[in-house]
């Protein structure tokens, strides 16, 4: 652990990682750009009568569960219960959506936690009712990879996961910027957000899987309609993608860490270049896609995102708040609005729970927070 922390400290000193919500440092591309935080890249149109209100609200309905260890990924099972990954423990826990009872269902062999790596994203197969497959994104001794595991609820607790079946390997790994979010889209294809591991050049290298959003079949193969027929790369020029969500029109949105100046919410289109490391935040430069909204890193350091009630909801680590971004088509309908500021500490993952409900995971036990009694928690929110 001492060696890992020393390596992290060196990277922070070099200014290459505010990636998981650490304090920003100087010397980033575009650092001279000044603007209010948060800001949007287009005038805010008035929401339509069917759109979300300009001002929303968040109510913490309950604390579903406590005492989770380094929770990172979350997915909702048919029936409503949650599966939660532990980044540092390498385990998956089932949480009863009514009682909050926790049951460890098993561990993922080969996980090598360190820095921002470990057992990260989690997704449920679109055909879970028949195939019982759970997908995970995790760091090994040599790479980041995506695997699927059979979940057999009839076996004893702690032994319910089958052997990992790797569907994609060779995603670059590092002490920082491992990406890790995975999700199945409306097209039933698997999407993954990756990081450039602090090697900024990987983001612009289309031959590398680092600093990208990937799109693949459930078996890990390139999908018809990808920018390159033989590649899973869907978009590039990303620093460290941490959030993926689709709106009601099946548009893909992604949140990612900036370096020192601007965190981003992006509308993702296939084959587009999102700028890193040439541009951080809004650059207005030909050939690069500007973010739809941006924040100073101290206000956000975004992790998971979810779509509910016409808005994107974005969890913030360093910012210790939940951002609401109401949408009018492909633009914000109003200025982003913060909630729960410094009330629950670092916020890692937000997941739709149906209708006006969200699940929200805190992230105080990830070595960068200040854990208090009960941390980490799963909160149930009512939003509008």
Short mmCIF file of C-alpha atoms in Angstrom, two decimals, residues 31-249:
data_model
loop_
_atom_site.label_atom_id
_atom_site.label_comp_id
_atom_site.label_asym_id
_atom_site.label_seq_id
_atom_site.Cartn_x
_atom_site.Cartn_y
_atom_site.Cartn_z
CA UNK A 31 -5.84 26.51 -17.96
CA UNK A 32 -5.97 30.21 -18.86
CA UNK A 33 -9.60 29.94 -19.92
CA UNK A 34 -11.83 31.75 -17.42
CA UNK A 35 -15.55 31.25 -16.99
CA UNK A 36 -18.13 30.73 -14.29
CA UNK A 37 -18.60 27.21 -12.98
CA UNK A 38 -20.64 25.39 -14.05
CA UNK A 39 -21.08 26.64 -17.60
CA UNK A 40 -22.81 25.39 -20.70
CA UNK A 41 -21.73 25.67 -24.29
CA UNK A 42 -24.94 27.00 -25.74
CA UNK A 43 -27.69 29.43 -24.71
CA UNK A 44 -30.17 27.75 -22.43
CA UNK A 45 -33.46 27.32 -24.27
CA UNK A 46 -36.66 27.48 -22.30
CA UNK A 47 -37.94 23.99 -21.53
CA UNK A 48 -41.06 22.90 -23.37
CA UNK A 49 -44.24 22.12 -21.50
CA UNK A 50 -43.28 18.46 -21.64
CA UNK A 51 -39.70 19.09 -20.52
CA UNK A 52 -38.17 19.19 -17.06
CA UNK A 53 -38.58 22.30 -14.90
CA UNK A 54 -35.70 24.76 -14.75
CA UNK A 55 -35.32 24.10 -11.03
CA UNK A 56 -35.51 20.61 -9.65
CA UNK A 57 -35.47 19.00 -6.24
CA UNK A 58 -33.86 16.08 -4.43
CA UNK A 59 -35.19 14.36 -1.33
CA UNK A 60 -33.28 11.62 0.49
CA UNK A 61 -36.04 9.11 1.14
CA UNK A 62 -33.97 6.57 3.05
CA UNK A 63 -30.58 5.05 3.67
CA UNK A 64 -30.92 1.57 2.22
CA UNK A 65 -27.58 0.13 3.35
CA UNK A 66 -24.45 1.11 5.26
CA UNK A 67 -20.91 -0.12 5.90
CA UNK A 68 -20.04 -0.90 2.28
CA UNK A 69 -16.33 -1.14 1.48
CA UNK A 70 -15.05 0.92 -1.49
CA UNK A 71 -18.29 0.53 -3.49
CA UNK A 72 -17.87 1.41 -7.17
CA UNK A 73 -20.21 -0.27 -9.69
CA UNK A 74 -23.93 -0.84 -9.23
CA UNK A 75 -26.65 -2.51 -11.26
CA UNK A 76 -30.29 -3.31 -10.60
CA UNK A 77 -31.46 -6.90 -10.94
CA UNK A 78 -34.89 -7.86 -12.27
CA UNK A 79 -37.08 -7.52 -9.21
CA UNK A 80 -35.22 -4.46 -7.93
CA UNK A 81 -32.36 -5.73 -5.76
CA UNK A 82 -28.92 -4.23 -6.37
CA UNK A 83 -25.53 -5.72 -7.11
CA UNK A 84 -22.58 -3.65 -5.87
CA UNK A 85 -18.89 -4.11 -6.61
CA UNK A 86 -16.16 -3.43 -4.06
CA UNK A 87 -13.19 -1.91 -5.87
CA UNK A 88 -10.58 -2.91 -3.31
CA UNK A 89 -12.10 -6.13 -1.98
CA UNK A 90 -12.80 -7.57 -5.44
CA UNK A 91 -16.22 -8.80 -4.33
CA UNK A 92 -19.82 -8.39 -5.44
CA UNK A 93 -22.58 -7.90 -2.88
CA UNK A 94 -26.32 -8.21 -3.36
CA UNK A 95 -28.41 -5.65 -1.48
CA UNK A 96 -32.10 -6.27 -0.87
CA UNK A 97 -34.00 -3.23 -2.20
CA UNK A 98 -36.55 -3.39 0.62
CA UNK A 99 -34.63 -4.39 3.73
CA UNK A 100 -31.10 -3.36 2.80
CA UNK A 101 -29.83 -6.81 3.77
CA UNK A 102 -26.40 -7.46 2.26
CA UNK A 103 -25.25 -10.81 0.90
CA UNK A 104 -21.81 -11.30 -0.60
CA UNK A 105 -22.38 -13.44 -3.68
CA UNK A 106 -18.72 -14.00 -4.53
CA UNK A 107 -15.38 -12.57 -5.59
CA UNK A 108 -13.88 -12.03 -9.03
CA UNK A 109 -10.59 -13.92 -9.50
CA UNK A 110 -7.68 -11.97 -10.90
CA UNK A 111 -8.60 -8.53 -9.58
CA UNK A 112 -5.47 -6.53 -8.73
CA UNK A 113 -6.55 -3.40 -6.84
CA UNK A 114 -4.21 -0.45 -6.69
CA UNK A 115 -4.65 3.30 -6.97
CA UNK A 116 -7.82 3.87 -8.99
CA UNK A 117 -7.87 0.28 -10.25
CA UNK A 118 -9.66 -2.80 -8.97
CA UNK A 119 -13.14 -4.22 -9.42
CA UNK A 120 -14.96 -1.34 -11.08
CA UNK A 121 -18.03 -1.30 -13.35
CA UNK A 122 -20.92 -3.75 -13.31
CA UNK A 123 -23.72 -4.50 -15.78
CA UNK A 124 -26.52 -7.05 -16.01
CA UNK A 125 -26.98 -8.95 -19.27
CA UNK A 126 -30.02 -7.79 -21.26
CA UNK A 127 -30.90 -11.51 -21.41
CA UNK A 128 -30.31 -12.07 -17.70
CA UNK A 129 -33.59 -13.96 -17.24
CA UNK A 130 -32.26 -16.71 -19.50
CA UNK A 131 -28.46 -16.46 -19.37
CA UNK A 132 -27.88 -15.27 -15.73
CA UNK A 133 -24.76 -13.37 -16.80
CA UNK A 134 -23.20 -10.50 -14.84
CA UNK A 135 -20.56 -8.36 -16.57
CA UNK A 136 -17.68 -6.67 -14.75
CA UNK A 137 -14.83 -4.31 -15.67
CA UNK A 138 -11.72 -4.90 -13.58
CA UNK A 139 -7.99 -4.31 -13.28
CA UNK A 140 -5.60 -7.25 -13.42
CA UNK A 141 -1.82 -7.40 -12.98
CA UNK A 142 -1.40 -6.66 -16.70
CA UNK A 143 -4.45 -4.79 -18.02
CA UNK A 144 -8.05 -3.74 -17.57
CA UNK A 145 -10.58 -6.16 -18.99
CA UNK A 146 -14.25 -7.01 -19.21
CA UNK A 147 -15.55 -10.44 -18.24
CA UNK A 148 -18.89 -12.10 -17.64
CA UNK A 149 -19.73 -14.47 -14.83
CA UNK A 150 -22.63 -16.83 -14.32
CA UNK A 151 -24.69 -15.85 -11.27
CA UNK A 152 -26.29 -18.89 -9.65
CA UNK A 153 -28.50 -17.82 -6.77
CA UNK A 154 -29.09 -21.44 -5.74
CA UNK A 155 -25.52 -21.87 -4.55
CA UNK A 156 -24.35 -20.87 -1.05
CA UNK A 157 -23.60 -17.22 -0.34
CA UNK A 158 -20.10 -16.31 -1.36
CA UNK A 159 -19.99 -19.08 -3.98
CA UNK A 160 -22.63 -17.89 -6.43
CA UNK A 161 -20.33 -16.57 -9.17
CA UNK A 162 -18.90 -18.79 -11.88
CA UNK A 163 -15.43 -18.45 -13.42
CA UNK A 164 -14.83 -15.24 -15.39
CA UNK A 165 -15.28 -15.53 -19.15
CA UNK A 166 -13.20 -12.68 -20.59
CA UNK A 167 -14.93 -10.88 -23.46
CA UNK A 168 -12.39 -8.06 -23.92
CA UNK A 169 -8.82 -7.73 -22.68
CA UNK A 170 -5.95 -5.36 -23.32
CA UNK A 171 -7.46 -2.11 -22.04
CA UNK A 172 -4.47 -0.12 -20.68
CA UNK A 173 -4.12 -0.02 -16.88
CA UNK A 174 -2.42 2.43 -14.56
CA UNK A 175 -2.37 3.79 -11.04
CA UNK A 176 -4.83 6.41 -12.32
CA UNK A 177 -7.37 6.85 -15.13
CA UNK A 178 -8.58 3.28 -15.52
CA UNK A 179 -12.08 4.29 -16.61
CA UNK A 180 -14.33 1.41 -15.63
CA UNK A 181 -17.97 2.22 -16.26
CA UNK A 182 -19.87 -0.34 -18.34
CA UNK A 183 -23.52 -0.42 -19.39
CA UNK A 184 -25.77 -2.07 -21.93
CA UNK A 185 -27.39 0.41 -24.27
CA UNK A 186 -30.90 0.46 -25.76
CA UNK A 187 -29.41 -1.49 -28.69
CA UNK A 188 -28.44 -4.27 -26.24
CA UNK A 189 -24.78 -3.70 -27.04
CA UNK A 190 -22.17 -3.32 -24.29
CA UNK A 191 -20.51 0.07 -23.85
CA UNK A 192 -17.42 0.81 -21.75
CA UNK A 193 -15.71 4.01 -20.69
CA UNK A 194 -11.92 3.79 -20.46
CA UNK A 195 -9.10 6.06 -19.32
CA UNK A 196 -5.71 6.93 -20.76
CA UNK A 197 -3.84 5.84 -17.58
CA UNK A 198 -1.99 9.17 -17.44
CA UNK A 199 -0.39 8.55 -20.86
CA UNK A 200 -2.22 11.35 -22.63
CA UNK A 201 -1.26 10.25 -26.14
CA UNK A 202 -3.38 7.10 -25.86
CA UNK A 203 -6.57 9.18 -26.04
CA UNK A 204 -5.83 10.22 -29.65
CA UNK A 205 -4.45 6.83 -30.71
CA UNK A 206 -7.30 4.96 -32.39
CA UNK A 207 -5.32 1.72 -32.13
CA UNK A 208 -5.35 1.93 -28.33
CA UNK A 209 -8.35 1.05 -26.16
CA UNK A 210 -7.35 3.73 -23.63
CA UNK A 211 -9.13 7.10 -23.45
CA UNK A 212 -12.14 5.83 -25.39
CA UNK A 213 -15.76 4.84 -25.28
CA UNK A 214 -16.04 1.28 -26.58
CA UNK A 215 -19.05 -0.45 -28.13
CA UNK A 216 -19.20 -4.21 -28.54
CA UNK A 217 -21.50 -7.20 -28.72
CA UNK A 218 -22.13 -9.11 -25.48
CA UNK A 219 -19.37 -11.45 -26.69
CA UNK A 220 -16.89 -8.57 -26.96
CA UNK A 221 -16.82 -8.24 -30.75
CA UNK A 222 -17.02 -5.05 -32.84
CA UNK A 223 -20.57 -4.04 -33.73
CA UNK A 224 -21.97 -3.29 -37.18
CA UNK A 225 -22.28 0.48 -37.30
CA UNK A 226 -19.11 1.19 -35.31
CA UNK A 227 -16.85 3.81 -36.94
CA UNK A 228 -14.36 1.08 -37.92
CA UNK A 229 -15.79 -2.32 -38.80
CA UNK A 230 -12.98 -4.23 -37.07
CA UNK A 231 -12.73 -2.07 -33.94
CA UNK A 232 -14.72 -1.69 -30.72
CA UNK A 233 -13.67 1.99 -30.50
CA UNK A 234 -16.81 4.16 -30.64
CA UNK A 235 -15.44 7.60 -29.71
CA UNK A 236 -12.00 8.88 -28.74
CA UNK A 237 -10.13 11.83 -27.27
CA UNK A 238 -11.34 11.09 -23.73
CA UNK A 239 -9.28 11.50 -20.55
CA UNK A 240 -11.13 9.25 -18.11
CA UNK A 241 -14.75 8.34 -18.80
CA UNK A 242 -16.63 7.55 -15.59
CA UNK A 243 -20.34 7.89 -16.42
CA UNK A 244 -22.56 6.49 -19.19
CA UNK A 245 -26.32 6.99 -19.59
CA UNK A 246 -28.97 7.17 -22.32
CA UNK A 247 -31.82 9.68 -22.42
CA UNK A 248 -35.42 9.02 -23.50
CA UNK A 249 -34.42 9.49 -27.16
#
